[in-house]
Short mmCIF file of C-alpha atoms in Angstrom, two decimals:
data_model
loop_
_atom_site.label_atom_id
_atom_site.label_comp_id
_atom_site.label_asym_id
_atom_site.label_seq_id
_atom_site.Cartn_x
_atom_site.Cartn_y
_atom_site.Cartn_z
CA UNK L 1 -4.16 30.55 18.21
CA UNK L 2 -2.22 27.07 18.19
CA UNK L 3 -1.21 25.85 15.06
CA UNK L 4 -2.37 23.09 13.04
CA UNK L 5 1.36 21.85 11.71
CA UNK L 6 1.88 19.89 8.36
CA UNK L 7 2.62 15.84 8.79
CA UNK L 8 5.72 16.27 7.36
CA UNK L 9 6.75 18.61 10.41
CA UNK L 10 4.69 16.25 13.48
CA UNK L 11 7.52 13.75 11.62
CA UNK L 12 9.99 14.44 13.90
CA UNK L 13 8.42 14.34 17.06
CA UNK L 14 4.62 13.48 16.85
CA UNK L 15 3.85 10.95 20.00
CA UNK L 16 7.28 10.95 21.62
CA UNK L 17 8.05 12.79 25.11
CA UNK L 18 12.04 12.92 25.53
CA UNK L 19 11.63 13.55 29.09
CA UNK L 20 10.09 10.06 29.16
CA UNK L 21 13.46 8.24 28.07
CA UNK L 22 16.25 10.90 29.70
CA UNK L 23 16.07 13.22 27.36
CA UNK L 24 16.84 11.24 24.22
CA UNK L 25 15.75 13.47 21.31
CA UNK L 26 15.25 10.54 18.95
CA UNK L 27 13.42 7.29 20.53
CA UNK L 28 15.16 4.54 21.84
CA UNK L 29 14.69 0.77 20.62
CA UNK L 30 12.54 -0.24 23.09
CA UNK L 31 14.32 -4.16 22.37
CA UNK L 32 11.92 -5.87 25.08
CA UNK L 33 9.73 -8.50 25.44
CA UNK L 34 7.80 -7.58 28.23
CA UNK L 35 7.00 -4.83 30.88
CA UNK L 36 7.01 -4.24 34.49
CA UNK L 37 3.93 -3.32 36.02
CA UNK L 38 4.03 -0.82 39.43
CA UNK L 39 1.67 -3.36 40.89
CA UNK L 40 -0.73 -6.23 40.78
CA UNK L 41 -3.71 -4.77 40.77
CA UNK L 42 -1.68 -2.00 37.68
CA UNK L 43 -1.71 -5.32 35.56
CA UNK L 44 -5.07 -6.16 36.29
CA UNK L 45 -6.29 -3.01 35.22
CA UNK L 46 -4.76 -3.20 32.03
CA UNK L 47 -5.92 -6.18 31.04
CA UNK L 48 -9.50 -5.80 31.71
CA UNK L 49 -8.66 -2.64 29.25
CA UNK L 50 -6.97 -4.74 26.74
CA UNK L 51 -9.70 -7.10 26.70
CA UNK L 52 -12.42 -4.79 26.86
CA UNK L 53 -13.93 -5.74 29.83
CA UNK L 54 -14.27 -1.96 30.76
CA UNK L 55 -13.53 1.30 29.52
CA UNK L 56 -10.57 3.90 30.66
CA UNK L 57 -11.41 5.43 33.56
CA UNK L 58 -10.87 9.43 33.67
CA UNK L 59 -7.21 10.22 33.94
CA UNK L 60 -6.76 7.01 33.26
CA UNK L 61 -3.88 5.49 30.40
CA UNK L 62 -3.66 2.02 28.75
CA UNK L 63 -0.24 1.33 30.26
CA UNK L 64 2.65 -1.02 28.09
CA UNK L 65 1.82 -5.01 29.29
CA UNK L 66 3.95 -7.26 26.21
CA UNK L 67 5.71 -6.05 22.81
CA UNK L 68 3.21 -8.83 20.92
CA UNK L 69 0.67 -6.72 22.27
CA UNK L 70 1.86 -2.98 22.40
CA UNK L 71 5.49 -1.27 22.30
CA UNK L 72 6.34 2.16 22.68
CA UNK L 73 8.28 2.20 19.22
CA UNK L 74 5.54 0.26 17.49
CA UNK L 75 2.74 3.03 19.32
CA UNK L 76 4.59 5.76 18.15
CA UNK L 77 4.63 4.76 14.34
CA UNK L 78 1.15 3.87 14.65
CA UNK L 79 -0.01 7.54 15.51
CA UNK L 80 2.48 9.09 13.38
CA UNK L 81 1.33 6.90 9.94
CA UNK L 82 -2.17 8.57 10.58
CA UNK L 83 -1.55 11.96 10.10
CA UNK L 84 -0.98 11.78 6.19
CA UNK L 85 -4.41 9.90 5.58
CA UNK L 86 -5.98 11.79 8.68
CA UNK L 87 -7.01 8.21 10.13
CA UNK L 88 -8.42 7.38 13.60
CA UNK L 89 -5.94 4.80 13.79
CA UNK L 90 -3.47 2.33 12.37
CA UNK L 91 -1.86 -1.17 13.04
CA UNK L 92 0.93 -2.06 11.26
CA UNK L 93 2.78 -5.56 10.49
CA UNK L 94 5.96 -7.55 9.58
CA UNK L 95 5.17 -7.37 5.77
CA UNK L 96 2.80 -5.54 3.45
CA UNK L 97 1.45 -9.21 3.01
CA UNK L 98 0.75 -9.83 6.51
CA UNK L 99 -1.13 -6.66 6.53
CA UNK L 100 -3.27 -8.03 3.62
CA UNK L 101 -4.09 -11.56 5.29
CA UNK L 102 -4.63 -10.13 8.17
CA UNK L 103 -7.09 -7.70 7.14
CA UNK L 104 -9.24 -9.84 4.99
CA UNK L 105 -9.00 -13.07 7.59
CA UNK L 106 -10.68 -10.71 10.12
CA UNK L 107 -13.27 -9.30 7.50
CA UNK L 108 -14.33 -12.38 5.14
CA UNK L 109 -16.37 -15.84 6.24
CA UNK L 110 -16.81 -19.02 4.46
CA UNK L 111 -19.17 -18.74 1.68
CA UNK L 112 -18.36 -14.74 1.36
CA UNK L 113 -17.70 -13.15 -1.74
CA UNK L 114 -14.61 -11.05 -2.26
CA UNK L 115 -14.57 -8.55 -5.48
CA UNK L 116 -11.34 -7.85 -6.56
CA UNK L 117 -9.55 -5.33 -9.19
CA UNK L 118 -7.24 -6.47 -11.85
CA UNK L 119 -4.39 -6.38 -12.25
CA UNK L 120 -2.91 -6.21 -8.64
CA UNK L 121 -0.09 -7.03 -7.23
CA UNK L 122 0.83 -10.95 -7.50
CA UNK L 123 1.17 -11.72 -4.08
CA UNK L 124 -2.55 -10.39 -3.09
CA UNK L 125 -3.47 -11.76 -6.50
CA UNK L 126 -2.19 -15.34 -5.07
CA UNK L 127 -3.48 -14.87 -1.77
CA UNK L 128 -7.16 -13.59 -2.89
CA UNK L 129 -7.60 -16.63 -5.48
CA UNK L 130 -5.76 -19.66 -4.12
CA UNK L 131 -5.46 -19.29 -0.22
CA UNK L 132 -8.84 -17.68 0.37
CA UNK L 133 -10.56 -20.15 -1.78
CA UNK L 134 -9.52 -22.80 0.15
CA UNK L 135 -11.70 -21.46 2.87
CA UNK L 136 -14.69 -21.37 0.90
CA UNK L 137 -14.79 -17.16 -0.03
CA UNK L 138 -15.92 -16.77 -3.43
CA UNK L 139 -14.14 -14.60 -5.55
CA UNK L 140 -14.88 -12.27 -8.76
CA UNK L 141 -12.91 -9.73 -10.29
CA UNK L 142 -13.44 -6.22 -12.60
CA UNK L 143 -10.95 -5.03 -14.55
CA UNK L 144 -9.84 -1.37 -14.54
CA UNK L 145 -11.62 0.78 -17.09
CA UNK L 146 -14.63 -1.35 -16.19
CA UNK L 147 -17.65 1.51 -15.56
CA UNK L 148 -19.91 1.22 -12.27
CA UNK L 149 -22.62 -0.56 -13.92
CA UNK L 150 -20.38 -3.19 -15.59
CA UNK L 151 -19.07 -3.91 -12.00
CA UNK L 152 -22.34 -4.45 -10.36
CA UNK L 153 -23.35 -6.85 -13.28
CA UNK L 154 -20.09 -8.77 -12.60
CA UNK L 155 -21.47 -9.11 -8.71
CA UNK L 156 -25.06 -9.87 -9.61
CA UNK L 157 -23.89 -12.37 -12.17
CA UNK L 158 -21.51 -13.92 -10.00
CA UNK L 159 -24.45 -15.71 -7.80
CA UNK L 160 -23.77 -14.60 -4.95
CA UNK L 161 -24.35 -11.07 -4.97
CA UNK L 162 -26.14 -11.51 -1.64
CA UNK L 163 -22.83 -12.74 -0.02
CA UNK L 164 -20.74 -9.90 -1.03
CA UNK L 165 -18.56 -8.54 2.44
CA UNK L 166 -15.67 -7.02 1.29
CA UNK L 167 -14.28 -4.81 -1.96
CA UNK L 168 -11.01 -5.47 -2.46
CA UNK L 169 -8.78 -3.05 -5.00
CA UNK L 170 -5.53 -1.60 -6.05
CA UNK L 171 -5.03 2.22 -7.75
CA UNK L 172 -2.71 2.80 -9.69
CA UNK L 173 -2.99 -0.79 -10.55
CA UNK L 174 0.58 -2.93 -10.35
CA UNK L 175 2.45 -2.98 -12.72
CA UNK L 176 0.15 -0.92 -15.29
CA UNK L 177 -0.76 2.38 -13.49
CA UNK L 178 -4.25 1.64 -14.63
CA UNK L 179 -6.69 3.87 -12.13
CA UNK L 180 -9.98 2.34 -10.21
CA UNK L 181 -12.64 5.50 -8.80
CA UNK L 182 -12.79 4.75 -5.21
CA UNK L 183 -15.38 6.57 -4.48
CA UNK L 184 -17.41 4.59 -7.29
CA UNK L 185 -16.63 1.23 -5.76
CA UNK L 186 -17.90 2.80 -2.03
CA UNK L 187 -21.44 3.00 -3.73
CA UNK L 188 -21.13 -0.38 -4.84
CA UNK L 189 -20.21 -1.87 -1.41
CA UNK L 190 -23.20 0.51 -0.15
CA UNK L 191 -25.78 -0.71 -2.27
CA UNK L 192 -24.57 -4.00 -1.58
CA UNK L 193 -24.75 -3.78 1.61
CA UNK L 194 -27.52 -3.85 4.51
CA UNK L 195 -28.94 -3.74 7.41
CA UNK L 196 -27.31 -6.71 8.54
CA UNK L 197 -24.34 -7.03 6.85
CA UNK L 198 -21.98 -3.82 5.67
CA UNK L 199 -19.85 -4.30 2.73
CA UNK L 200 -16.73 -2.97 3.44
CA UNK L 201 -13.82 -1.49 0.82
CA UNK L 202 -10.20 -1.39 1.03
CA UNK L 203 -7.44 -0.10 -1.29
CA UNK L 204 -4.21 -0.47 -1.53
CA UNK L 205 -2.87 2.51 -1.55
CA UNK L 206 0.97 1.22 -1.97
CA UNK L 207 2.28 3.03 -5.39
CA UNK L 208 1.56 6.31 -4.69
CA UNK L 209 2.40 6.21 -0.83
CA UNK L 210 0.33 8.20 2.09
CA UNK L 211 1.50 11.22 0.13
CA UNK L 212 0.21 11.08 -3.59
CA UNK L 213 -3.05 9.71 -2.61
CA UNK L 214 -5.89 9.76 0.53
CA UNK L 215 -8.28 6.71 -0.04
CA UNK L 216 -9.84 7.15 2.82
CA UNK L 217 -11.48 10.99 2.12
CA UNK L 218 -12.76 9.45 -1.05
CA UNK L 219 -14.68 6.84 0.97
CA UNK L 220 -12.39 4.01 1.57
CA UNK L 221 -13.19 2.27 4.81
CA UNK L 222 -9.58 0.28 5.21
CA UNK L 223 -6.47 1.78 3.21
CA UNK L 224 -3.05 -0.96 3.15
CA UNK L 225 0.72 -0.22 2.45
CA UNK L 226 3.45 -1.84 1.42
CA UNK L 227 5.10 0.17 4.52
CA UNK L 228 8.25 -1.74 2.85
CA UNK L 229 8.22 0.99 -0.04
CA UNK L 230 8.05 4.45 -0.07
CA UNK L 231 7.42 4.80 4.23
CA UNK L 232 10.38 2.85 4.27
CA UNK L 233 12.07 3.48 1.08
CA UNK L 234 15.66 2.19 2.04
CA UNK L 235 15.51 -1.13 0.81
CA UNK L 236 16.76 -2.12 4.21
CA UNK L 237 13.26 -3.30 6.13
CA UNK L 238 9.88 -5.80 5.75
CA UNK L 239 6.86 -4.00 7.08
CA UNK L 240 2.92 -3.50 6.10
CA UNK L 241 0.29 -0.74 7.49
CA UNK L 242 -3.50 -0.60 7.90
CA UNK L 243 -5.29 2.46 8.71
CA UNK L 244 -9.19 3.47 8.64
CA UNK L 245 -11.85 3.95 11.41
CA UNK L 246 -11.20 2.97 15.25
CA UNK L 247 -13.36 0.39 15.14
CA UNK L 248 -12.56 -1.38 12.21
CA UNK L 249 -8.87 -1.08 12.99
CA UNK L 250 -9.55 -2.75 16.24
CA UNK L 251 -11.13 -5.72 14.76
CA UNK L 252 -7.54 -5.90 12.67
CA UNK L 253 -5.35 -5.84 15.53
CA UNK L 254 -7.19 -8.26 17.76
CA UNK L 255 -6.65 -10.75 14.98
CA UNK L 256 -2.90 -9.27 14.90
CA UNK L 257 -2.34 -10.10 18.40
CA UNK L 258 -3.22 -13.93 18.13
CA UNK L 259 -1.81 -14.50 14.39
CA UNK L 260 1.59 -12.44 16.36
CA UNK L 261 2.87 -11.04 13.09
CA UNK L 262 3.12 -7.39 14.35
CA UNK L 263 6.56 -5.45 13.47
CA UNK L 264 9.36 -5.83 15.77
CA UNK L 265 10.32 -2.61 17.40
CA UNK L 266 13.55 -2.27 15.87
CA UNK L 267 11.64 -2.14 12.33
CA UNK L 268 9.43 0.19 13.76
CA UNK L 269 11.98 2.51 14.55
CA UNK L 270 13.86 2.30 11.59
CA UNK L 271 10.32 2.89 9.85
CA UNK L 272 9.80 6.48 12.02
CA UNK L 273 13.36 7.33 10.86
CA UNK L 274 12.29 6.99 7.43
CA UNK L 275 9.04 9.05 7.98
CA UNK L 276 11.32 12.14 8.53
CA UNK L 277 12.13 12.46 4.94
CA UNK L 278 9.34 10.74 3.44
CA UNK L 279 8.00 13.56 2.07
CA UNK L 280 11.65 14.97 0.85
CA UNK L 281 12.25 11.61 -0.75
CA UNK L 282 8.93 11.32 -2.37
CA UNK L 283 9.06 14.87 -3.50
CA UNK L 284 12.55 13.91 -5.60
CA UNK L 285 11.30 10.40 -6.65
CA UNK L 286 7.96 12.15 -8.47
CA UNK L 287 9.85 15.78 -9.60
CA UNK L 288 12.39 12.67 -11.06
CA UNK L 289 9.96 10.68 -13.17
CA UNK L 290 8.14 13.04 -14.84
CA UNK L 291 12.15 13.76 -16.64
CA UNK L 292 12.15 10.06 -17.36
CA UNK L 293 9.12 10.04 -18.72
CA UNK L 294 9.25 12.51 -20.97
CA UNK L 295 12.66 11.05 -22.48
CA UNK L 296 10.83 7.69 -22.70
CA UNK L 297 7.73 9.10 -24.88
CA UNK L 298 9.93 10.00 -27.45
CA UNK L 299 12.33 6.88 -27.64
CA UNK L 300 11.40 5.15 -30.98
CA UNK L 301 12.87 1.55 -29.33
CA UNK L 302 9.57 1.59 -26.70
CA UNK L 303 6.00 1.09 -27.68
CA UNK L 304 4.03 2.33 -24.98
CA UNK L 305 4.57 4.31 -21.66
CA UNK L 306 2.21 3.38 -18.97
CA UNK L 307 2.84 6.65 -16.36
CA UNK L 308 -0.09 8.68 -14.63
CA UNK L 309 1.87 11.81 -16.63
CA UNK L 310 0.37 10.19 -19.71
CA UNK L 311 -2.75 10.80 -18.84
CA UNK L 312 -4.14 14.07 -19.98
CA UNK L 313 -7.07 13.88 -22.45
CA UNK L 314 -10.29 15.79 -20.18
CA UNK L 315 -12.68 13.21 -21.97
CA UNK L 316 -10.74 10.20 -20.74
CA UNK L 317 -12.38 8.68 -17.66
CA UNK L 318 -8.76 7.60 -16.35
CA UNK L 319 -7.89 10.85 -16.41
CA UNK L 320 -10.98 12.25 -14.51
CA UNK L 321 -10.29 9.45 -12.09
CA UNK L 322 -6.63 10.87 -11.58
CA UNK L 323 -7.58 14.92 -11.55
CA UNK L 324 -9.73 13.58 -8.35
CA UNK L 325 -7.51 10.68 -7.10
CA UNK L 326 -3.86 11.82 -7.25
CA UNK L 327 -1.83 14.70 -6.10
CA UNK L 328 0.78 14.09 -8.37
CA UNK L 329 1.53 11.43 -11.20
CA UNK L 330 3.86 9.17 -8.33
CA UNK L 331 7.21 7.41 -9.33
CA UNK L 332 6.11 4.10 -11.08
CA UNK L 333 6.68 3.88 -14.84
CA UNK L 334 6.11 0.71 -16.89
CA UNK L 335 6.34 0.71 -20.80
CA UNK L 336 6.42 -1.74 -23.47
CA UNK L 337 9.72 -2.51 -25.72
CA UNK L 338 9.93 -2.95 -28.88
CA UNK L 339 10.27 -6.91 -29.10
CA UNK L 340 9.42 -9.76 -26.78
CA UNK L 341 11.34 -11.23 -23.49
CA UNK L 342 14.63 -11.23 -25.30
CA UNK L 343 15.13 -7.46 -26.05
CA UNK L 344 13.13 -7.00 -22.19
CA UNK L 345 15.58 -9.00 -20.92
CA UNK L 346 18.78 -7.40 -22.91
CA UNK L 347 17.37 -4.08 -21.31
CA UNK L 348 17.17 -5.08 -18.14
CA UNK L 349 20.90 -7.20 -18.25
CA UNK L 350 22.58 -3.78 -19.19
CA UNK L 351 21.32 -1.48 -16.64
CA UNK L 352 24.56 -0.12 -14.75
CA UNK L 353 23.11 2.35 -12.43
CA UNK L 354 19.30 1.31 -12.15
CA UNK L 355 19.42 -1.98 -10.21
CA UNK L 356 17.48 -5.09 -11.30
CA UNK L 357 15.33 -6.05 -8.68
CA UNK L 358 11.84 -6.31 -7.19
CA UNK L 359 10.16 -3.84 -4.22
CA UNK L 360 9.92 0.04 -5.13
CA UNK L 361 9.84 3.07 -4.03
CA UNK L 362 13.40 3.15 -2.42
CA UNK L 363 15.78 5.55 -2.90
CA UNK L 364 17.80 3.61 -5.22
CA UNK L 365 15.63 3.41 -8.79
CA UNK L 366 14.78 -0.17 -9.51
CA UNK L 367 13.81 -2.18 -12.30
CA UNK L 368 12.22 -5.38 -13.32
CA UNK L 369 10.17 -7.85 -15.29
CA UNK L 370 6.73 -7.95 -14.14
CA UNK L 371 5.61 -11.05 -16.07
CA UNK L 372 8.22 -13.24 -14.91
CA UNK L 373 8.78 -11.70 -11.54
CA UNK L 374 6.29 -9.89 -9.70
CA UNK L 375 3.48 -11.48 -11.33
CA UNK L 376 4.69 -14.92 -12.60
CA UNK L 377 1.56 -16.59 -11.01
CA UNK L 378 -1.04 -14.52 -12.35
CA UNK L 379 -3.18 -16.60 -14.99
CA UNK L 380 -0.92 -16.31 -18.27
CA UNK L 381 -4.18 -15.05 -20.14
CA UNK L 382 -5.26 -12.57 -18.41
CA UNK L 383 -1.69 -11.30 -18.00
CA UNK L 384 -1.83 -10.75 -21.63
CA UNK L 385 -5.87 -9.55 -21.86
CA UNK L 386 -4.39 -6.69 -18.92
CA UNK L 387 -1.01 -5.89 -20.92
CA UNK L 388 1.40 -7.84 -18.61
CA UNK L 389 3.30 -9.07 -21.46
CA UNK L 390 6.71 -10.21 -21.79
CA UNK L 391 7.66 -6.81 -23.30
CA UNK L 392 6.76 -5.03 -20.05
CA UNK L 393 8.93 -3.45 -17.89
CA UNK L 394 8.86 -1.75 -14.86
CA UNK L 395 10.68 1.37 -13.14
CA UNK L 396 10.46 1.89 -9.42
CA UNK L 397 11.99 5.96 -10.13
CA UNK L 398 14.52 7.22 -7.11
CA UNK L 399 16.84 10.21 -5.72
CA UNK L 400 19.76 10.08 -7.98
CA UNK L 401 19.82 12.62 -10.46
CA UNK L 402 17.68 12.44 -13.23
CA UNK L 403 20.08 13.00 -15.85
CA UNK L 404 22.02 9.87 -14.51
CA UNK L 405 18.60 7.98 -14.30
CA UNK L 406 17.99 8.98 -17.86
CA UNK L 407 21.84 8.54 -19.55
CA UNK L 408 21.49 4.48 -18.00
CA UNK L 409 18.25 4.00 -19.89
CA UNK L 410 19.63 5.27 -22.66
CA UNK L 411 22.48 2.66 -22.73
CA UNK L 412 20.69 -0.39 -22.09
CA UNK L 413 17.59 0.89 -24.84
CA UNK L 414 20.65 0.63 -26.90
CA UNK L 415 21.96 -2.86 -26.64
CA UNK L 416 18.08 -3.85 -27.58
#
């Protein structure tokens, strides 16, 4: 009987024939624009395929026409990225926020409504209430710890309930690790939805990686990374991910193809070099911040830890959420100081071995000030309404050794 092996094994060779490039064990760069077809009537076959004029023929294989289009290096990553979220397929992108755009350009019309979570990251924040305004999408937002029924009244309030396409959230939430139920907003978008028009939901799956967390077996249509973070988790590349049902993800790279902001193969291979210890590196980066965590409960200089770990009273709906949600409690801390942006920023100034800087989940451990950084544009009062406050800061956990993680907190708590 053949063996069904573990993603983090198919890593190293999932979708790659060496024979196919002389041997090579890893895959080349494929650095090329374009592609030489055998014959005419080769290319005219595969664009009536691309273009879905007809369907393969029996025996027949989409062959490679133009890297805007397909690449072997960008086709590889592709089928590898679905194994951890056991998705029919993925397209993936230049930056986590051309992944976004993309996905809700190809989704929303004028005069849709978009419901959002909050908080969320500040880019999608921006995007979702600034850019896609100025199309004419309508736009209301829950905030985590909202229940089911509060949600719906926000849509049937919002007056146009009847014009709701697309659900639109983050879990853990950015930068508080606040938790949304998927599978709660799915029946929303279902009993929003009809006959003629399905309401579709995607999460953004980025702070707990295609490891920690599976949106799409808890009824997520479309699930988006960050592949800049933990896939890539070197701090050394710019790329974004979309994965969910064949047909949906077809609609998504159609649009890719004519807005041309797919990944350039060299990223792409750089990304399926990172896949082979993403699971090694995650591993570390969660065993790693449960240590820090613990030291940071008890430090009498910090108000409040905001960490998945934290979460452990059985009557608390967040942690219900999380017992179903999460496989572990992920690498992203935030907590509170004691003080305002001063002490926050005397913290952050005296950090030796943590590094002040945006992005996460990269090998190095980061840190940063969400208010002011990250999230600078979001509306100042609800910032403070959703505990983005100038006291905030937050930990991207990595590899080094915890003890060395923990001894560099220690030292900056102290200048506070």
């Amino acid at each position: 009987m053949k063996k069904k092996m573990k993603p983090e094994s198919l890593m190293m060779s999932h979708g790659y024939v060496p024979e196919l490039s002389v041997g090579s064990i890893k895959c080349p760069i494929f650095q090329t624009s374009t592609f030489v077809f055998k014959t005419a009537e080769e290319g005219k076959g595969f664009f009536e395929i691309l273009w879905k004029k007809r369907e393969l023929n029996s025996g027949e294989e989409m062959g490679l026409i133009y890297s805007r289009l397909n690449n072997p290096n960008i086709e590889i990553l592709e089928n590898r990225l679905t194994l951890w979220d056991d998705a029919e397929e993925c397209v993936v992108f230049e930056s986590g926020m051309s992944a976004i755009s993309t996905m809700l350009l190809e989704f929303l019309r004028p005069g849709d409504l978009i419901l959002m979570s909050s908080p969320m990251y500040g880019g999608s924040d921006h995007f979702i209430k600034h850019i896609l305004t100025q199309f004419g999408i309508h736009v209301v937002e829950f905030k985590v710890g909202q229940l089911k029924k509060e949600v719906k009244e926000i849509v049937s309030n919002s007056g146009y309930s009847d014009k709701l396409s697309f659900i639109y959230i983050e879990t853990p939430a950015n930068p508080t690790n606040g938790l949304v139920d998927i599978r709660a907003c799915k029946e929303i978008a279902d009993e929003f939805s009809s006959k003629e028009k399905q309401v579709y939901l995607a999460v953004d799956n980025t702070f707990m990686g295609p490891l920690w967390q599976h949106p799409l077996k808890h009824g997520a249509d479309l699930v988006i990374y960050s592949a800049t973070k933990f896939i890539g988790g070197h701090s050394d590349l710019i790329a974004g991910a979309c994965l969910g049902a064949s047909e949906l993800i077809g609609r998504v790279k159609k649009l890719r193809t004519f807005l041309g902001n797919m990944t350039s193969p060299n990223t792409a291979w750089l990304l399926l070099r990172s896949l082979e210890t993403l699971k090694a590196r995650m591993d570390i980066q969660a065993f790693n911040a449960n240590k820090v965590a613990d030291y940071l409960n008890s430090h009498p200089k910090i108000e409040k830890v905001y960490f998945l770990g934290n979460l452990n009273k059985e009557d608390d709906e967040q942690y219900r959420i999380k017992v179903k949600q999460c496989t572990t409690n992920g690498s992203m801390i935030s907590f509170d100081v004691r003080g305002k942006e001063k002490q926050a920023f005397q913290f952050l100034n005296s950090l030796k071995l943590i590094k002040l800087a945006v992005s996460l989940g990269s090998t190095e451990s980061l840190a940063q000030h969400p208010a002011t950084m990250t999230h600078a544009d979001v509306d100042h009062e609800l910032k403070e309404e959703l505990s983005v406050t100038e006291k905030m800061i937050r930990l991207s956990i990595g590899i080094e050794n915890y003890e060395d993680i923990i001894f560099d907190l220690n030292q900056a708590l102290e200048v506070i």
